[in-house]
Coordinates of C-alpha atoms and ligand atoms in Angstrom, one line a residue:
Chain Z
M1 CA 0.0 0.0 0.0
A2 CA 1.2 3.5 -0.8
Q3 CA 2.2 5.7 2.1
L4 CA 0.1 8.6 0.7
E5 CA -2.7 8.4 -1.8
A6 CA -4.6 11.3 -3.3
R7 CA -7.9 10.1 -4.8
N8 CA -9.9 12.2 -7.1
L9 CA -9.3 15.5 -5.4
H10 CA -11.6 18.4 -6.3
T11 CA -10.7 21.7 -4.6
S12 CA -12.1 25.2 -5.0
Y13 CA -11.4 28.7 -3.6
G14 CA -14.9 29.9 -2.9
L15 CA -16.7 29.6 -6.2
S16 CA -13.6 29.3 -8.3
R17 CA -12.9 25.6 -8.9
V18 CA -9.2 24.8 -9.3
L19 CA -8.7 21.0 -9.0
F20 CA -10.7 18.6 -11.1
G21 CA -10.0 15.1 -9.9
V22 CA -6.3 14.8 -9.0
S23 CA -5.1 11.4 -8.1
F24 CA -1.6 10.0 -7.4
E25 CA 0.3 7.8 -5.0
V26 CA 3.5 8.2 -3.1
E27 CA 5.4 5.2 -2.0
Q28 CA 7.3 5.4 1.3
G29 CA 10.8 6.9 0.6
S30 CA 10.1 8.0 -2.9
C31 CA 9.9 11.4 -4.5
I32 CA 7.1 12.3 -6.9
A33 CA 7.0 15.6 -8.8
L34 CA 4.1 17.8 -9.8
I35 CA 5.1 19.9 -12.8
G36 CA 3.2 22.3 -15.0
R37 CA 2.8 26.0 -15.9
N38 CA 1.9 28.7 -13.5
G39 CA -1.6 28.4 -12.1
V40 CA -2.3 24.7 -13.0
G41 CA -2.9 23.8 -9.4
K42 CA 0.3 22.5 -7.9
T43 CA 0.1 24.6 -4.8
T44 CA -3.6 23.9 -4.4
T45 CA -2.9 20.2 -4.5
M46 CA -0.4 20.6 -1.6
R47 CA -2.8 22.8 0.3
S48 CA -5.5 20.1 -0.1
L49 CA -3.2 17.5 1.3
I50 CA -2.1 19.4 4.4
G51 CA -5.6 20.7 5.1
L52 CA -5.2 24.4 4.5
T53 CA -7.7 24.2 1.6
P54 CA -9.6 21.0 2.2
P55 CA -10.9 19.3 -1.0
S56 CA -14.6 19.4 -1.5
E57 CA -14.5 16.0 -3.0
G58 CA -12.1 13.1 -3.0
E59 CA -9.9 11.4 -0.4
V60 CA -6.5 11.7 1.1
V61 CA -5.3 8.5 2.5
W62 CA -2.2 8.7 4.7
E63 CA -0.7 5.5 6.0
G64 CA -4.0 3.8 5.6
R65 CA -6.1 6.5 7.2
Q66 CA -8.5 9.0 5.6
I67 CA -7.2 12.5 6.5
A68 CA -9.0 14.9 4.1
G69 CA -10.8 17.5 6.1
L70 CA -8.7 17.3 9.2
A71 CA -7.2 20.5 10.6
P72 CA -3.7 21.3 9.3
H73 CA -2.1 21.0 12.7
T74 CA -3.6 17.5 13.0
V75 CA -2.3 16.5 9.6
A76 CA 1.1 17.9 10.4
K77 CA 1.2 15.9 13.7
L78 CA 0.5 12.8 11.7
G79 CA 3.8 13.2 10.0
I80 CA 3.4 15.5 6.9
G81 CA 5.7 18.5 6.7
F82 CA 4.8 21.5 4.6
V83 CA 7.4 23.8 2.9
P84 CA 5.4 26.5 1.2
E85 CA 6.4 28.2 -2.0
D86 CA 6.6 31.7 -0.5
R87 CA 8.6 30.2 2.4
R88 CA 6.7 32.0 5.1
I89 CA 9.5 32.5 7.6
F90 CA 8.3 34.2 10.7
P91 CA 10.0 37.5 10.0
E92 CA 10.3 38.8 13.6
L93 CA 11.4 35.5 15.1
T94 CA 15.1 34.6 15.0
V95 CA 16.3 31.7 13.0
W96 CA 16.6 29.6 16.1
E97 CA 13.1 30.6 17.2
N98 CA 11.7 29.8 13.8
L99 CA 13.1 26.3 14.3
D100 CA 12.0 26.0 18.0
I101 CA 8.3 26.7 17.4
A102 CA 8.2 23.8 14.9
R103 CA 9.8 21.3 17.2
R104 CA 8.0 18.0 17.7
P105 CA 9.5 14.8 19.0
A106 CA 10.1 11.9 16.5
E107 CA 8.4 8.6 17.0
P108 CA 10.6 6.3 19.1
G109 CA 13.1 4.4 17.0
R110 CA 13.3 6.9 14.1
Q111 CA 16.1 9.3 13.4
A112 CA 15.2 12.5 15.1
W113 CA 15.7 16.0 13.8
G114 CA 16.7 18.6 16.3
E115 CA 18.7 21.8 15.8
D116 CA 22.0 19.9 15.8
E117 CA 21.0 17.6 13.0
V118 CA 19.4 20.5 11.1
F119 CA 22.6 22.6 11.4
D120 CA 24.6 19.6 10.2
L121 CA 22.5 19.6 7.0
F122 CA 22.4 23.3 6.6
P123 CA 25.7 24.6 8.2
D124 CA 25.0 28.2 7.0
L125 CA 22.1 28.4 9.4
K126 CA 24.2 27.7 12.4
D127 CA 26.1 31.0 12.2
I128 CA 22.9 33.1 11.8
Q129 CA 20.9 31.6 14.6
S130 CA 20.1 34.8 16.3
R131 CA 19.3 36.8 13.2
A132 CA 15.7 37.8 12.5
G133 CA 14.0 35.6 9.8
G134 CA 12.9 38.7 8.0
V135 CA 16.5 39.8 7.0
L136 CA 17.7 36.5 5.6
S137 CA 18.6 36.1 1.9
G138 CA 16.3 34.1 -0.3
G139 CA 18.6 31.1 -0.2
Q140 CA 18.9 31.3 3.6
Q141 CA 15.1 31.5 3.9
Q142 CA 14.6 28.5 1.7
M143 CA 17.1 26.5 3.8
L144 CA 15.4 27.7 7.0
T145 CA 11.9 26.8 5.8
I146 CA 13.0 23.3 5.0
A147 CA 14.9 23.0 8.3
R148 CA 11.9 24.3 10.1
S149 CA 9.6 21.6 8.8
L150 CA 12.3 18.9 9.6
M151 CA 12.1 20.0 13.2
G152 CA 8.6 18.4 13.3
N153 CA 10.1 15.1 12.3
P154 CA 7.8 14.5 9.3
R155 CA 7.8 11.2 7.3
L156 CA 6.7 13.0 4.1
L157 CA 7.6 16.5 2.9
L158 CA 5.5 18.7 0.7
L159 CA 8.1 20.8 -1.1
D160 CA 6.6 23.6 -3.1
E161 CA 8.9 25.3 -5.7
P162 CA 12.0 25.3 -3.5
S163 CA 14.2 26.6 -6.3
E164 CA 12.1 29.6 -7.2
G165 CA 14.0 32.8 -7.3
L166 CA 17.3 31.3 -6.2
A167 CA 20.7 31.7 -7.9
P168 CA 21.8 28.6 -9.9
R169 CA 24.6 27.9 -7.4
V170 CA 22.2 28.0 -4.5
V171 CA 19.8 25.8 -6.4
E172 CA 22.5 23.2 -6.8
T173 CA 23.3 23.1 -3.1
L174 CA 19.7 22.9 -2.3
R175 CA 19.2 20.0 -4.7
E176 CA 22.0 18.0 -2.9
R177 CA 20.4 18.7 0.4
V178 CA 17.1 17.4 -0.8
R179 CA 18.8 14.4 -2.2
T180 CA 20.3 13.7 1.2
L181 CA 16.8 13.9 2.8
K182 CA 15.4 11.5 0.2
E183 CA 18.2 9.1 0.8
S184 CA 17.5 9.2 4.5
G185 CA 14.1 7.7 3.7
L186 CA 11.9 10.8 3.7
S187 CA 9.1 10.7 1.1
I188 CA 8.8 13.9 -0.9
V189 CA 6.1 15.5 -3.0
L190 CA 7.9 18.2 -5.1
A191 CA 6.3 20.9 -7.1
E192 CA 8.8 22.5 -9.4
Q193 CA 9.2 24.5 -12.6
N194 CA 12.9 23.8 -12.7
L195 CA 13.1 20.7 -14.9
G196 CA 16.7 19.9 -14.0
F197 CA 15.7 19.8 -10.3
V198 CA 12.8 17.5 -11.0
L199 CA 14.6 15.1 -13.3
A200 CA 17.5 14.8 -10.8
L201 CA 15.4 13.9 -7.8
S202 CA 12.0 12.4 -8.7
D203 CA 11.0 8.8 -9.2
T204 CA 7.7 9.7 -10.9
C205 CA 6.6 12.9 -12.6
H206 CA 3.1 14.1 -12.9
I207 CA 2.4 16.9 -15.4
M208 CA -0.6 19.0 -14.5
E209 CA -2.7 21.1 -16.7
K210 CA -5.8 23.1 -15.6
G211 CA -6.3 21.3 -12.4
E212 CA -5.8 17.8 -13.7
I213 CA -2.9 15.4 -14.1
V214 CA -2.5 14.9 -17.9
Y215 CA 0.7 12.8 -17.9
S216 CA 2.5 10.5 -15.5
G217 CA 5.9 8.8 -16.1
T218 CA 9.4 8.3 -14.9
P219 CA 12.1 11.0 -15.4
D220 CA 13.8 8.7 -18.0
H221 CA 10.6 8.4 -19.9
L222 CA 10.2 12.2 -19.9
R223 CA 13.8 12.6 -21.1
E224 CA 13.1 10.4 -24.1
N225 CA 9.8 12.1 -24.9
R226 CA 10.7 15.7 -25.1
D227 CA 7.6 16.4 -27.1
V228 CA 5.5 15.8 -24.0
L229 CA 7.4 18.4 -22.2
D230 CA 7.1 20.8 -25.1
R231 CA 3.4 20.3 -25.3
H232 CA 2.7 20.9 -21.6
L233 CA 5.4 23.0 -20.2
T234 CA 6.2 25.7 -22.8
L235 CA 3.8 28.3 -23.7
Chain D
M1 CA 12.2 80.3 42.3
D2 CA 10.3 82.6 44.7
S3 CA 9.4 84.9 41.9
L4 CA 8.2 81.9 39.9
I5 CA 5.9 80.9 42.7
Q6 CA 4.7 84.4 43.0
F7 CA 4.1 84.5 39.3
A8 CA 2.0 81.3 39.4
Q9 CA 0.1 82.5 42.5
Q10 CA -0.7 86.1 41.6
D11 CA -0.3 86.6 37.9
L12 CA -1.6 83.2 36.7
G13 CA -4.0 82.9 39.7
N14 CA -3.1 79.3 39.9
P15 CA -2.8 78.0 43.4
G16 CA -2.2 74.4 42.3
L17 CA 0.9 75.3 40.3
A18 CA 2.1 77.6 43.1
A19 CA 1.7 74.7 45.5
L20 CA 3.7 72.4 43.3
L21 CA 6.5 74.9 43.0
S22 CA 6.6 75.9 46.6
N23 CA 6.1 72.6 48.3
P24 CA 8.6 69.9 47.2
S25 CA 6.9 67.1 49.2
F26 CA 3.6 68.0 47.7
A27 CA 5.1 67.8 44.2
F28 CA 6.8 64.5 45.2
I29 CA 3.5 63.0 46.3
Q30 CA 2.0 63.9 43.0
L31 CA 4.9 62.0 41.3
M32 CA 4.3 59.0 43.4
N33 CA 0.6 59.1 42.8
S34 CA 1.2 59.3 39.1
F35 CA 3.4 56.1 39.3
S36 CA 1.0 54.1 41.5
Q37 CA -2.0 55.0 39.3
A38 CA 0.0 54.3 36.2
M39 CA 1.1 50.9 37.4
N40 CA -2.4 49.8 38.3
L41 CA -3.6 51.0 34.9
F42 CA -0.7 49.3 33.2
I43 CA -1.6 45.9 34.5
I44 CA -5.1 46.2 33.0
A45 CA -4.0 47.9 29.8
A46 CA -1.3 45.3 29.2
G47 CA -3.9 42.6 29.2
L48 CA -6.0 44.5 26.6
S49 CA -2.9 45.1 24.4
L50 CA -1.7 41.5 24.7
I51 CA -5.1 40.2 23.6
F52 CA -5.3 42.6 20.7
G53 CA -1.7 41.9 19.7
V54 CA -2.3 38.2 19.2
L55 CA -6.0 37.7 18.6
R56 CA -6.5 41.0 16.7
V57 CA -9.7 41.5 18.5
I58 CA -10.4 44.7 20.4
N59 CA -12.1 43.4 23.5
F60 CA -14.5 46.0 24.9
A61 CA -15.5 43.7 27.6
H62 CA -12.0 44.1 29.1
G63 CA -13.4 46.9 31.4
A64 CA -16.1 44.6 32.6
F65 CA -13.5 42.0 33.4
Y66 CA -11.7 44.6 35.5
M67 CA -15.0 45.4 37.3
F68 CA -15.6 41.7 38.0
G69 CA -12.1 41.5 39.5
A70 CA -13.0 44.4 41.9
Y71 CA -16.3 42.9 42.9
I72 CA -14.8 39.4 43.4
V73 CA -12.2 41.0 45.8
Y74 CA -15.0 42.7 47.7
S75 CA -17.0 39.4 48.1
V76 CA -14.0 37.2 48.9
A77 CA -11.9 39.5 50.9
Q78 CA -14.4 41.8 52.6
E79 CA -17.4 39.5 53.0
W80 CA -16.1 36.0 53.3
T81 CA -12.5 35.5 54.3
G82 CA -11.1 38.9 55.4
N83 CA -8.0 38.1 53.5
F84 CA -7.2 40.7 50.7
W85 CA -4.7 38.5 48.9
L86 CA -7.0 35.6 48.8
G87 CA -9.5 38.0 47.2
V88 CA -7.0 39.0 44.5
A89 CA -6.1 35.4 43.8
A90 CA -9.9 34.6 43.5
A91 CA -10.3 37.6 41.1
G92 CA -7.5 36.2 38.9
L93 CA -8.9 32.7 39.0
G94 CA -12.5 33.9 38.5
L95 CA -11.4 35.8 35.4
A96 CA -9.5 32.8 34.0
V97 CA -12.8 30.8 34.2
M98 CA -14.8 33.6 32.7
A99 CA -12.2 34.0 29.9
V100 CA -12.4 30.3 28.9
V101 CA -16.2 30.4 28.8
I102 CA -16.3 33.6 26.8
E103 CA -13.5 32.8 24.4
R104 CA -14.5 29.2 23.7
G105 CA -18.2 30.0 23.7
L106 CA -18.2 33.3 21.7
F107 CA -15.0 35.0 20.6
Q108 CA -13.5 32.0 18.8
Y109 CA -16.1 32.4 16.1
I110 CA -15.3 36.0 15.3
Y111 CA -11.6 36.1 14.6
D112 CA -12.1 35.9 10.9
K113 CA -15.1 38.3 10.8
E114 CA -15.0 42.0 10.0
H115 CA -14.2 44.5 12.7
L116 CA -17.8 45.7 13.0
M117 CA -19.0 42.2 13.9
Q118 CA -16.2 41.8 16.5
L119 CA -17.1 45.2 17.9
L120 CA -20.8 44.3 18.2
L121 CA -20.1 41.0 19.8
T122 CA -17.7 42.3 22.4
F123 CA -20.1 45.2 23.1
A124 CA -22.9 42.7 23.6
V125 CA -20.7 41.0 26.2
V126 CA -20.2 44.3 28.0
L127 CA -24.0 44.8 28.3
I128 CA -24.5 41.2 29.5
L129 CA -21.7 41.3 32.0
S130 CA -22.8 44.6 33.5
D131 CA -26.3 43.2 34.0
V132 CA -24.9 40.0 35.5
A133 CA -22.9 42.2 37.9
K134 CA -26.0 44.1 38.9
I135 CA -27.8 40.9 39.5
I136 CA -25.1 39.5 41.8
W137 CA -23.9 42.7 43.5
G138 CA -26.7 45.2 43.0
T139 CA -26.0 48.9 42.5
D140 CA -24.3 49.7 45.8
Q141 CA -20.9 51.2 46.1
Y142 CA -18.7 48.8 48.2
S143 CA -15.6 49.7 50.1
V144 CA -12.7 47.3 50.3
S145 CA -10.1 47.7 53.1
Y146 CA -6.4 47.8 52.4
P147 CA -4.6 44.6 53.1
A148 CA -3.8 44.4 56.8
S149 CA 0.0 44.3 56.3
M150 CA -0.1 47.5 54.2
K151 CA -2.4 49.8 56.1
G152 CA 0.2 52.4 57.1
A153 CA 2.6 54.7 55.4
V154 CA 6.3 54.5 54.8
D155 CA 8.8 57.2 55.6
L156 CA 10.5 58.1 52.3
G157 CA 12.6 60.9 53.9
V158 CA 10.9 63.7 51.9
T159 CA 7.5 62.6 53.1
F160 CA 5.4 59.7 54.3
Y161 CA 3.7 57.6 51.5
P162 CA 1.0 54.9 51.8
T163 CA 2.5 51.5 51.9
Y164 CA -0.1 50.0 49.6
R165 CA 0.5 52.5 46.8
L166 CA 4.2 52.0 47.1
F167 CA 3.5 48.3 46.7
L168 CA 1.7 49.0 43.4
I169 CA 4.7 51.0 42.2
V170 CA 6.8 47.9 42.7
V171 CA 4.3 45.4 41.3
G172 CA 3.8 47.2 37.9
P173 CA 7.4 46.8 36.7
A174 CA 7.6 43.3 38.1
I175 CA 4.6 42.3 35.9
A176 CA 6.0 44.1 32.9
I177 CA 9.3 42.2 33.3
G178 CA 7.4 39.0 33.8
L179 CA 5.3 39.5 30.7
W180 CA 8.4 40.4 28.7
L181 CA 10.2 37.3 29.8
F182 CA 7.2 35.2 29.1
T183 CA 6.9 36.4 25.4
E184 CA 10.6 36.5 24.7
R185 CA 12.0 33.5 26.7
T186 CA 9.3 30.9 26.9
R187 CA 8.2 28.5 24.1
F188 CA 4.6 29.5 24.6
G189 CA 5.6 33.1 24.2
R190 CA 7.5 32.4 21.0
L191 CA 4.4 30.5 19.7
T192 CA 2.2 33.5 20.5
R193 CA 4.5 35.8 18.6
A194 CA 4.5 33.4 15.6
A195 CA 0.7 33.2 15.8
T196 CA 0.7 37.0 15.5
Q197 CA 2.8 36.9 12.4
D198 CA 1.4 34.0 10.4
R199 CA -1.3 32.0 11.9
E200 CA -1.9 29.7 9.0
M201 CA 1.8 28.7 8.6
L202 CA 2.0 28.0 12.3
S203 CA -0.9 25.6 12.1
A204 CA 0.7 23.9 9.1
L205 CA 3.7 23.3 11.4
G206 CA 1.5 21.2 13.7
V207 CA 0.6 23.9 16.3
N208 CA -3.0 24.0 17.5
V209 CA -3.4 27.8 17.2
P210 CA -6.9 28.0 18.8
I211 CA -5.3 26.7 22.0
I212 CA -2.7 29.5 21.9
Y213 CA -5.5 32.0 21.4
T214 CA -7.4 30.7 24.4
G215 CA -4.2 30.8 26.5
V216 CA -3.5 34.4 25.5
F217 CA -7.1 35.4 26.2
I218 CA -6.9 33.9 29.6
L219 CA -3.7 35.6 30.4
G220 CA -5.0 39.0 29.3
S221 CA -8.2 38.6 31.2
V222 CA -6.5 37.5 34.4
L223 CA -4.5 40.7 34.2
A224 CA -7.8 42.7 34.0
G225 CA -9.1 40.7 37.0
I226 CA -6.0 41.2 39.1
G227 CA -5.8 44.8 38.1
G228 CA -9.4 45.3 39.2
G229 CA -8.8 43.5 42.5
L230 CA -5.7 45.6 43.3
A231 CA -7.7 48.8 42.5
A232 CA -10.6 47.8 44.7
P233 CA -9.3 49.5 47.9
F234 CA -9.1 52.9 46.3
N235 CA -11.6 52.5 43.4
S236 CA -14.8 51.3 45.3
P237 CA -16.5 48.6 43.2
T238 CA -19.6 50.1 41.7
P239 CA -21.6 49.9 38.5
G240 CA -20.1 51.9 35.7
M241 CA -16.5 51.5 36.7
D242 CA -16.0 49.3 33.6
A243 CA -16.8 52.2 31.2
T244 CA -14.3 54.5 32.9
I245 CA -11.5 52.1 32.9
I246 CA -11.9 50.9 29.3
V247 CA -11.5 54.5 28.0
D248 CA -8.3 54.9 30.1
C249 CA -7.0 51.6 28.8
F250 CA -7.6 52.5 25.2
V251 CA -5.8 55.7 25.6
I252 CA -2.8 54.0 27.2
V253 CA -2.7 51.1 24.7
I254 CA -3.0 53.4 21.6
V255 CA -0.5 55.9 23.0
G256 CA 2.0 53.1 23.7
G257 CA 1.3 51.2 20.5
L258 CA -1.2 48.3 20.2
G259 CA 0.4 45.0 21.1
S260 CA 3.5 46.3 22.8
I261 CA 4.0 45.6 26.5
W262 CA 6.6 48.3 27.0
G263 CA 4.4 50.7 25.0
S264 CA 1.6 50.1 27.5
F265 CA 4.1 50.6 30.3
I266 CA 5.3 54.0 29.1
G267 CA 1.7 54.9 28.0
A268 CA 0.5 54.3 31.5
I269 CA 3.2 56.4 33.0
I270 CA 2.5 59.3 30.6
Y271 CA -1.2 59.0 31.5
G272 CA -0.4 59.0 35.2
L273 CA 1.8 62.0 35.1
V274 CA -0.5 64.1 32.9
F275 CA -3.5 63.1 35.0
N276 CA -2.0 63.8 38.4
Y277 CA -0.1 67.0 37.7
G278 CA -2.8 68.2 35.4
S279 CA -5.5 67.7 38.0
V280 CA -3.5 70.0 40.4
I281 CA -2.9 72.7 37.8
V282 CA -6.2 72.7 35.9
P283 CA -8.6 70.7 38.1
N284 CA -11.6 71.4 35.8
W285 CA -10.0 69.7 32.9
Q286 CA -9.6 66.3 34.4
D287 CA -11.9 64.5 32.1
V288 CA -10.3 65.9 29.0
F289 CA -6.7 64.8 29.8
P290 CA -7.0 61.3 28.3
F291 CA -8.2 62.7 25.1
L292 CA -5.6 65.4 24.9
I293 CA -2.8 62.8 25.3
L294 CA -4.4 60.6 22.7
L295 CA -4.7 63.5 20.3
A296 CA -1.1 64.6 20.8
V297 CA 0.2 61.1 20.1
L298 CA -2.1 60.4 17.2
L299 CA -1.0 63.6 15.5
V300 CA 2.7 62.8 15.8
R301 CA 2.8 59.0 15.7
P302 CA -0.6 57.5 14.7
W303 CA 0.7 53.9 15.4
G304 CA 1.7 54.8 18.9
L305 CA 5.1 55.3 20.6
F306 CA 6.2 51.7 20.5
G307 CA 3.9 50.4 17.8
K308 CA 4.7 49.7 14.1
P309 CA 3.0 51.4 11.2
E310 CA 0.1 49.4 9.7
G311 CA 1.5 46.9 7.2
G312 CA 4.9 47.1 8.8
N313 CA 5.0 43.3 9.3
A314 CA 3.8 41.3 6.3
Ligands
ATP401 N1 -6.4 32.0 -2.5 C1 -6.9 31.9 -3.8 N2 -8.2 32.3 -4.1 C2 -8.7 32.2 -5.4 N3 -8.0 31.6 -6.4 C3 -6.8 31.1 -6.1 C4 -6.2 31.2 -4.8 N4 -5.0 30.7 -4.9 C5 -4.8 30.2 -6.2 N5 -5.9 30.5 -6.9 C6 -6.1 30.2 -8.3 O1 -6.0 28.8 -8.4 C7 -5.3 28.4 -9.6 C8 -4.2 27.4 -9.2 O2 -3.3 28.1 -8.4 P1 -2.1 27.3 -7.7 O3 -1.4 28.3 -6.9 O4 -2.5 26.0 -7.2 O5 -1.2 27.1 -9.0 P2 0.3 26.6 -9.1 O6 0.4 25.5 -10.1 O7 0.9 26.4 -7.8 O8 1.0 27.9 -9.8 P3 2.5 28.5 -9.6 O9 3.4 27.7 -10.4 O10 2.3 29.9 -10.0 O11 2.8 28.4 -8.1 C9 -4.8 29.6 -10.2 O12 -5.7 30.0 -11.3 C10 -4.9 30.7 -9.1 O13 -5.3 31.9 -9.7
MG402 MG1 2.3 27.3 -6.7

């Protein structure tokens, strides 16, 4: 059984309908990617999973349990971490405080994330612990927002456009950090526009178009079928 | 100096100003009165400011909470036990219970509503509570004795000063420091600051934000209750005391900057100084002082002395 299963998700913001039956599965320890142009519903899919914008129809099955409609804090406590696209660092809290408020103990027997482990993964954060979140660079903020969700010891990470707005060198570092996380056994749902990032990390790619998944395949398959990419990703 | 006194007395025809200038111990007593009044007001205003800072709700019922604190001290200290401190503790506890009921039963439903809705609901609570108070305590004016251990006065060298008022001057800063340590140095305090900045993100990190809100509401309301309890010996519990205090608190909180503890602290001191010295110099203007302070600050710094301009934190 898959660790996470989205079944036929329909989600709206008020009267405007955004998702029209999104379904996919995430195996434990794997990385699936949601790709597609701006506004196709990648972020909305993630918000539906974590409970910030609950789906009006469809199911989210997490480790065998139906979780659609639960409050976000309940979903987070069940082991799903959320890294939003706009990062949403608490600007007036220091780096350390941003980490501390997200702290939650791991289940017994699992590798636990605390600030020491997080600083091992993102050494740059260690030196700026007492700086306010609001004054960090884009790259630092992105590291911090990932580090922050790790403090909650999730078993799956929703990673929304981590490379957005970052310099190529920073993106490269970030990609290696995410790879490390994946190799440690963390499952990942990745929304990205940066194709290199996606092809390097994901096991399955889902291309979205107008609130639906229109293509699913492995990165290798995508590489061989450039026409699919051209059709769905370029304007 | 003598000519100044004479100028005040004869040319200005202002005996109050002349007394301040000619009698150092009289002027000193006004200073101490300013501080003790300020510190009592600070305790109450800090609660109002704390609740607004996190919940973004202007709780008009805060004055009624203060009134209940004063009445509870009367009942527990004066009528039942004779122990003032037990009365203050009961006021704090009583307000904690009231806060849970009111926040869980009513306020939790209005956080996402427009300001007008919030205003109407908190005002409805004001009306209900003032009637409940009349049902329980009637319309009498009660007097509450000073605590037995603090009935006298202390010799400060310049003059004698009532022990209890001196005690208030010490309690205010202690509470200010305690609140500051709480928000800056405890995890719950950090969570309250995070909730102020981005409530949705905090919930996505696994934090049950409604519980934080309830906690902050309790804390703010307990401050109102304790503030009312401590005021009872010199502000006899009586109907209407809720309306007076809420105006004073608003002035202090807006002057200091909504949501800022130290802002409320400084705002309260400014209020105390203007009120006490002003009352001596222009006694007929007493009721206007709060508004004059408010006007002066709003003209120069509309977001208050310690506040941030609207939209300052995204
Ligand atoms: N809060 C909202 N209220 C109303 N409509 C919204 C809201 N958020 C997003 N939408 C709309 O929903 C659609 C999908 O948006 P979504 O953010 O999920 O897309 P996305 O694939 O993440 O895009 P991007 O690549 O730009 O992040 C868009 O048409 C957007 O305008
Ligand atoms: Mg998006």
